[in-house]
PDB file of C-alpha atoms in Angstrom:
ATOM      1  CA  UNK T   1       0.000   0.000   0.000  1.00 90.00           C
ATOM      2  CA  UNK T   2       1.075   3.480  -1.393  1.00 94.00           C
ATOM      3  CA  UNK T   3       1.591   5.936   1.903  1.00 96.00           C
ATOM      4  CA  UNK T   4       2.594   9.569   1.312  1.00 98.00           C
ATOM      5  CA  UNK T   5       4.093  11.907   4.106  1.00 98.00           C
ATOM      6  CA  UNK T   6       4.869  15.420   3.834  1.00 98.00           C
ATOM      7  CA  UNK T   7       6.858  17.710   5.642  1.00 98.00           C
ATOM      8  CA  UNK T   8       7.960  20.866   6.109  1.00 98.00           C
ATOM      9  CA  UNK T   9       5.369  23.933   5.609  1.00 98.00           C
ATOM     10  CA  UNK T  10       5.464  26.190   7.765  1.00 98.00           C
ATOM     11  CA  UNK T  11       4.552  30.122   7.695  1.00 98.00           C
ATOM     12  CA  UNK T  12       7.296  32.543   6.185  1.00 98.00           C
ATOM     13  CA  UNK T  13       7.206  36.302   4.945  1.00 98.00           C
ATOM     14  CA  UNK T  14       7.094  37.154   1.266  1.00 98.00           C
ATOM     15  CA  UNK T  15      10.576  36.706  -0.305  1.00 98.00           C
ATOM     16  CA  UNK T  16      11.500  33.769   1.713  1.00 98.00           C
ATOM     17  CA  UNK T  17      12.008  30.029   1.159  1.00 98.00           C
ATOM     18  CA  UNK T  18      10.558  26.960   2.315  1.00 98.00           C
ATOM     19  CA  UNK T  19      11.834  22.637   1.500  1.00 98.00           C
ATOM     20  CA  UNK T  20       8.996  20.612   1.834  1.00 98.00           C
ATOM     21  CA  UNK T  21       9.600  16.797   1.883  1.00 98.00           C
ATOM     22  CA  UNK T  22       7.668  13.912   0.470  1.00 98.00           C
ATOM     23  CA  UNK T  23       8.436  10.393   2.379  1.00 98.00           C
ATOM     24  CA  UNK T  24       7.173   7.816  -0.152  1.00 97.00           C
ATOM     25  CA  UNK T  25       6.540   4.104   0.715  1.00 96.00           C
ATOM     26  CA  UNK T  26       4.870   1.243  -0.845  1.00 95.00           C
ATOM     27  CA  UNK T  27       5.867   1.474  -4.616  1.00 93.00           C
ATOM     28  CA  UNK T  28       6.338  -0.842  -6.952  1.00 91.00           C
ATOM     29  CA  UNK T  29       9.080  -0.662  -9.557  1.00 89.00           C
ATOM     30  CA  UNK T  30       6.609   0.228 -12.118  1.00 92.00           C
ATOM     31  CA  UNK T  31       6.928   3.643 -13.608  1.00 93.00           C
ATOM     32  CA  UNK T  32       5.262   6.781 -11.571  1.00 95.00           C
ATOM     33  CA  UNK T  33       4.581   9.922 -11.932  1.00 97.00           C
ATOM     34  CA  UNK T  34       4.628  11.728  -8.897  1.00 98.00           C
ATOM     35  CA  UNK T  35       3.591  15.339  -8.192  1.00 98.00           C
ATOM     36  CA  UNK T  36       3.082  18.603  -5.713  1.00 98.00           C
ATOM     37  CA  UNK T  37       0.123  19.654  -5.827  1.00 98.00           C
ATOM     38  CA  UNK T  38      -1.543  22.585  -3.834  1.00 98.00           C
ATOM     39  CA  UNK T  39      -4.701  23.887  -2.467  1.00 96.00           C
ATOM     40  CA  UNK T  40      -6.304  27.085  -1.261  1.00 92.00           C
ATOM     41  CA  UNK T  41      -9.397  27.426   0.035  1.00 86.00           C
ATOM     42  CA  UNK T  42     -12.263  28.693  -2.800  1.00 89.00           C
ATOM     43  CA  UNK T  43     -10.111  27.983  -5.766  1.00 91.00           C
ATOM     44  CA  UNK T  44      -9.345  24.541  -7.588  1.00 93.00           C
ATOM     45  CA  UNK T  45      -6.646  22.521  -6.741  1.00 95.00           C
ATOM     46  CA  UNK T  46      -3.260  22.961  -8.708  1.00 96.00           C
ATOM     47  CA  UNK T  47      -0.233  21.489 -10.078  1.00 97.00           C
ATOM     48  CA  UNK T  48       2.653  23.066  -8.807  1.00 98.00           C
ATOM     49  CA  UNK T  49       5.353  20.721 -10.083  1.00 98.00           C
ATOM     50  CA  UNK T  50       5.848  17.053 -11.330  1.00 98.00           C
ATOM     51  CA  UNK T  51       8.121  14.559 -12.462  1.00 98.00           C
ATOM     52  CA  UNK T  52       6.267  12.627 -15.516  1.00 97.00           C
ATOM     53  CA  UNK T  53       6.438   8.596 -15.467  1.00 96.00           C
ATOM     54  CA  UNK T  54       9.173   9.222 -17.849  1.00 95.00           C
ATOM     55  CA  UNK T  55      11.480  11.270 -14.892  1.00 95.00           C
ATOM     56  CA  UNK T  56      10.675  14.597 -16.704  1.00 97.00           C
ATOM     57  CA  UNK T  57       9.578  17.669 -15.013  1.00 98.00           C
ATOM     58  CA  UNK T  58       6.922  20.080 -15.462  1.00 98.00           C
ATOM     59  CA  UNK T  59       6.010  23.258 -13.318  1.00 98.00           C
ATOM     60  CA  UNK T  60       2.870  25.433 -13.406  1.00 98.00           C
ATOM     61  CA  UNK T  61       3.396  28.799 -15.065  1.00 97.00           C
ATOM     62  CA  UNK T  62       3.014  30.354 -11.316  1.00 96.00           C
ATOM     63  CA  UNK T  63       6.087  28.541 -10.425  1.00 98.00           C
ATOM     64  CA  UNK T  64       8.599  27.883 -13.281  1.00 98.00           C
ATOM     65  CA  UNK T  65      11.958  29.582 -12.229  1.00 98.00           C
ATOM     66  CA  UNK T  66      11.047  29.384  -8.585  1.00 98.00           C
ATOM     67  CA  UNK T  67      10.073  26.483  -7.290  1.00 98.00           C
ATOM     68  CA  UNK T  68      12.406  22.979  -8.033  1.00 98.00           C
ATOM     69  CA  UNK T  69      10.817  19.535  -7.642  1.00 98.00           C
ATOM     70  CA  UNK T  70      13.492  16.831  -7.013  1.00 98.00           C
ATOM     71  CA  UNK T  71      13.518  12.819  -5.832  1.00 97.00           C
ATOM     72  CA  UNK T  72      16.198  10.724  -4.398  1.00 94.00           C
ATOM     73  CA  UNK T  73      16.905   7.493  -7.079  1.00 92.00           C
ATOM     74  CA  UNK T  74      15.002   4.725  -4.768  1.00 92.00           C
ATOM     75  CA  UNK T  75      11.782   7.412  -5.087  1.00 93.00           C
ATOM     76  CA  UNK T  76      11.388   7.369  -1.481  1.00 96.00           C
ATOM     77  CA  UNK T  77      11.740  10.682  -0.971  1.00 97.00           C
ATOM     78  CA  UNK T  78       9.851  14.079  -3.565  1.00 98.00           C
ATOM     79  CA  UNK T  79      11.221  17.286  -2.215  1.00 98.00           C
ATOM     80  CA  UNK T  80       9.686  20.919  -3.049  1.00 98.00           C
ATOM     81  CA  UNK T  81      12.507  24.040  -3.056  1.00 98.00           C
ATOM     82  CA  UNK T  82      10.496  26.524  -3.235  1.00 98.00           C
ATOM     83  CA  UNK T  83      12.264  30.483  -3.461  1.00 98.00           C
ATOM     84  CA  UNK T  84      10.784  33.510  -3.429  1.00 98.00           C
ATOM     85  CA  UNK T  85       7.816  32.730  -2.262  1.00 98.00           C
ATOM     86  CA  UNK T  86       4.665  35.318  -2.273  1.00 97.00           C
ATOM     87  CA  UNK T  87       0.945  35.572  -0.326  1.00 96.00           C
ATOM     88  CA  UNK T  88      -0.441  33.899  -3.505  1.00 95.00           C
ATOM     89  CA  UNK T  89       1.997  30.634  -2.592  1.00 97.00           C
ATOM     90  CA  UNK T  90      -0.097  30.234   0.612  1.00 97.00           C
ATOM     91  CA  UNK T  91      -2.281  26.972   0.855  1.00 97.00           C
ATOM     92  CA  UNK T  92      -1.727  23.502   2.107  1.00 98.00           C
ATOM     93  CA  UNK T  93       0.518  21.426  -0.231  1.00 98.00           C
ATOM     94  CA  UNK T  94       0.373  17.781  -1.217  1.00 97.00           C
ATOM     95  CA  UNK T  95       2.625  14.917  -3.160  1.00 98.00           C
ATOM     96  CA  UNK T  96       0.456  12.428  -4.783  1.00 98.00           C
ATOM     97  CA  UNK T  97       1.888   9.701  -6.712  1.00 98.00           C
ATOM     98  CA  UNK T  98       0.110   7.709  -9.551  1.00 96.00           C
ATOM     99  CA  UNK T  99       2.006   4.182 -10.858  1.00 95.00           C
ATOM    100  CA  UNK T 100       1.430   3.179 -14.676  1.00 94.00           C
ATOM    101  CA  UNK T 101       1.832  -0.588 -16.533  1.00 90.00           C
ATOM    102  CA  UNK T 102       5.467  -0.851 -17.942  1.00 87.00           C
ATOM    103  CA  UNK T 103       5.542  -0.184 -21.382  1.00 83.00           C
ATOM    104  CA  UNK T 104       2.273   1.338 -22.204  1.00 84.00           C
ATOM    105  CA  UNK T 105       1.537   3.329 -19.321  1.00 90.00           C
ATOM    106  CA  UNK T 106       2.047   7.425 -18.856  1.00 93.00           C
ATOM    107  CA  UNK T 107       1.248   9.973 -16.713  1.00 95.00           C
ATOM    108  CA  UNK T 108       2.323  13.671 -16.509  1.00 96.00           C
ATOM    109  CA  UNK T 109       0.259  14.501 -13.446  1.00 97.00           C
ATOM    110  CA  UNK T 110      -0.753  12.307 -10.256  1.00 96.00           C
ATOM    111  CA  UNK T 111      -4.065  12.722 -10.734  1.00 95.00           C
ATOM    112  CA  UNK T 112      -5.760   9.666 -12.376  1.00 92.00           C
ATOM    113  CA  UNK T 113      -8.187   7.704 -10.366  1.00 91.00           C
ATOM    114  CA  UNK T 114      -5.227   5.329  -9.298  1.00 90.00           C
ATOM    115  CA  UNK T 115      -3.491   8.401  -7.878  1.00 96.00           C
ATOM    116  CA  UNK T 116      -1.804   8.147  -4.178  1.00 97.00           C
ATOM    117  CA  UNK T 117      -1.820  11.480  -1.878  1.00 97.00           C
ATOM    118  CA  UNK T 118      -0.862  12.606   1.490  1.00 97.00           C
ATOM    119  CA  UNK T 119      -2.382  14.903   4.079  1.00 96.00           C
ATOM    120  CA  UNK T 120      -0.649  17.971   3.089  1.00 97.00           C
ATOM    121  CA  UNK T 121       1.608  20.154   4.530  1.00 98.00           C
ATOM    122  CA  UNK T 122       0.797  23.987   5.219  1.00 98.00           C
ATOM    123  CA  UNK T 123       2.645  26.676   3.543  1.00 98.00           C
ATOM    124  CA  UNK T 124       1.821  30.236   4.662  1.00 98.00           C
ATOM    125  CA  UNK T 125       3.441  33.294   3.039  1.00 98.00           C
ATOM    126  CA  UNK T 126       2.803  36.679   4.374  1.00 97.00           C
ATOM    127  CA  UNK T 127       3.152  40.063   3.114  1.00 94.00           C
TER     128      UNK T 127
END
């Protein structure tokens, strides 16, 4: 069974930085995409950053240049960098995970109906 555990958020002034940390367990060695995701009360959830079930990343507009998604080799661990942060960063951020069939499988986003989240982890930026 997939288990997801973030860490890290915390509340911070506008400019600053924050690591948040992903501790993955229960994956296979079947391809996976896995992703940050992030959520603010009254507004939809969204991608911040993701490595594709081919390793490749992808960041929202809102955070190219800022934010850096990275995982250790085993893909125990998805870590957030996240620089310059602003009030519109604020909300409570997730890693989900989402595992495809060898071969014929892909995913850019953990967000199929096979996806794997955690709790979350609350970022708070003020101004």
């Amino acid at each position: 069974q997939v288990q997801l555990v973030e860490s890290g958020g915390d509340s911070v002034q506008s400019g600053g930085s924050l690591r948040l940390s992903c501790a993955v367990s229960g994956l296979t060695s079947s391809p996976a995409c896995m992703s940050w995701f992030r959520q603010t009360p009254g507004k939809e959830r969204e991608g911040v950053a993701t490595f594709d079930s081919d390793g490749v990343t992808d960041y929202s507009a809102s955070v190219q240049g800022r934010f850096t998604i990275s995982r250790d080799n085993a893909k125990t661990t998805l870590g957030l960098q996240m620089n310059n942060l602003t009030p519109d960063d604020t909300g409570t951020y997730f890693c989900a995970v989402e595992e495809v069939k060898f071969g014929s499988g892909y995913c850019i986003w953990a967000a199929g109906p096979l996806a794997r989240r955690g709790q979350g982890t609350q970022v708070t930026v003020s101004s």
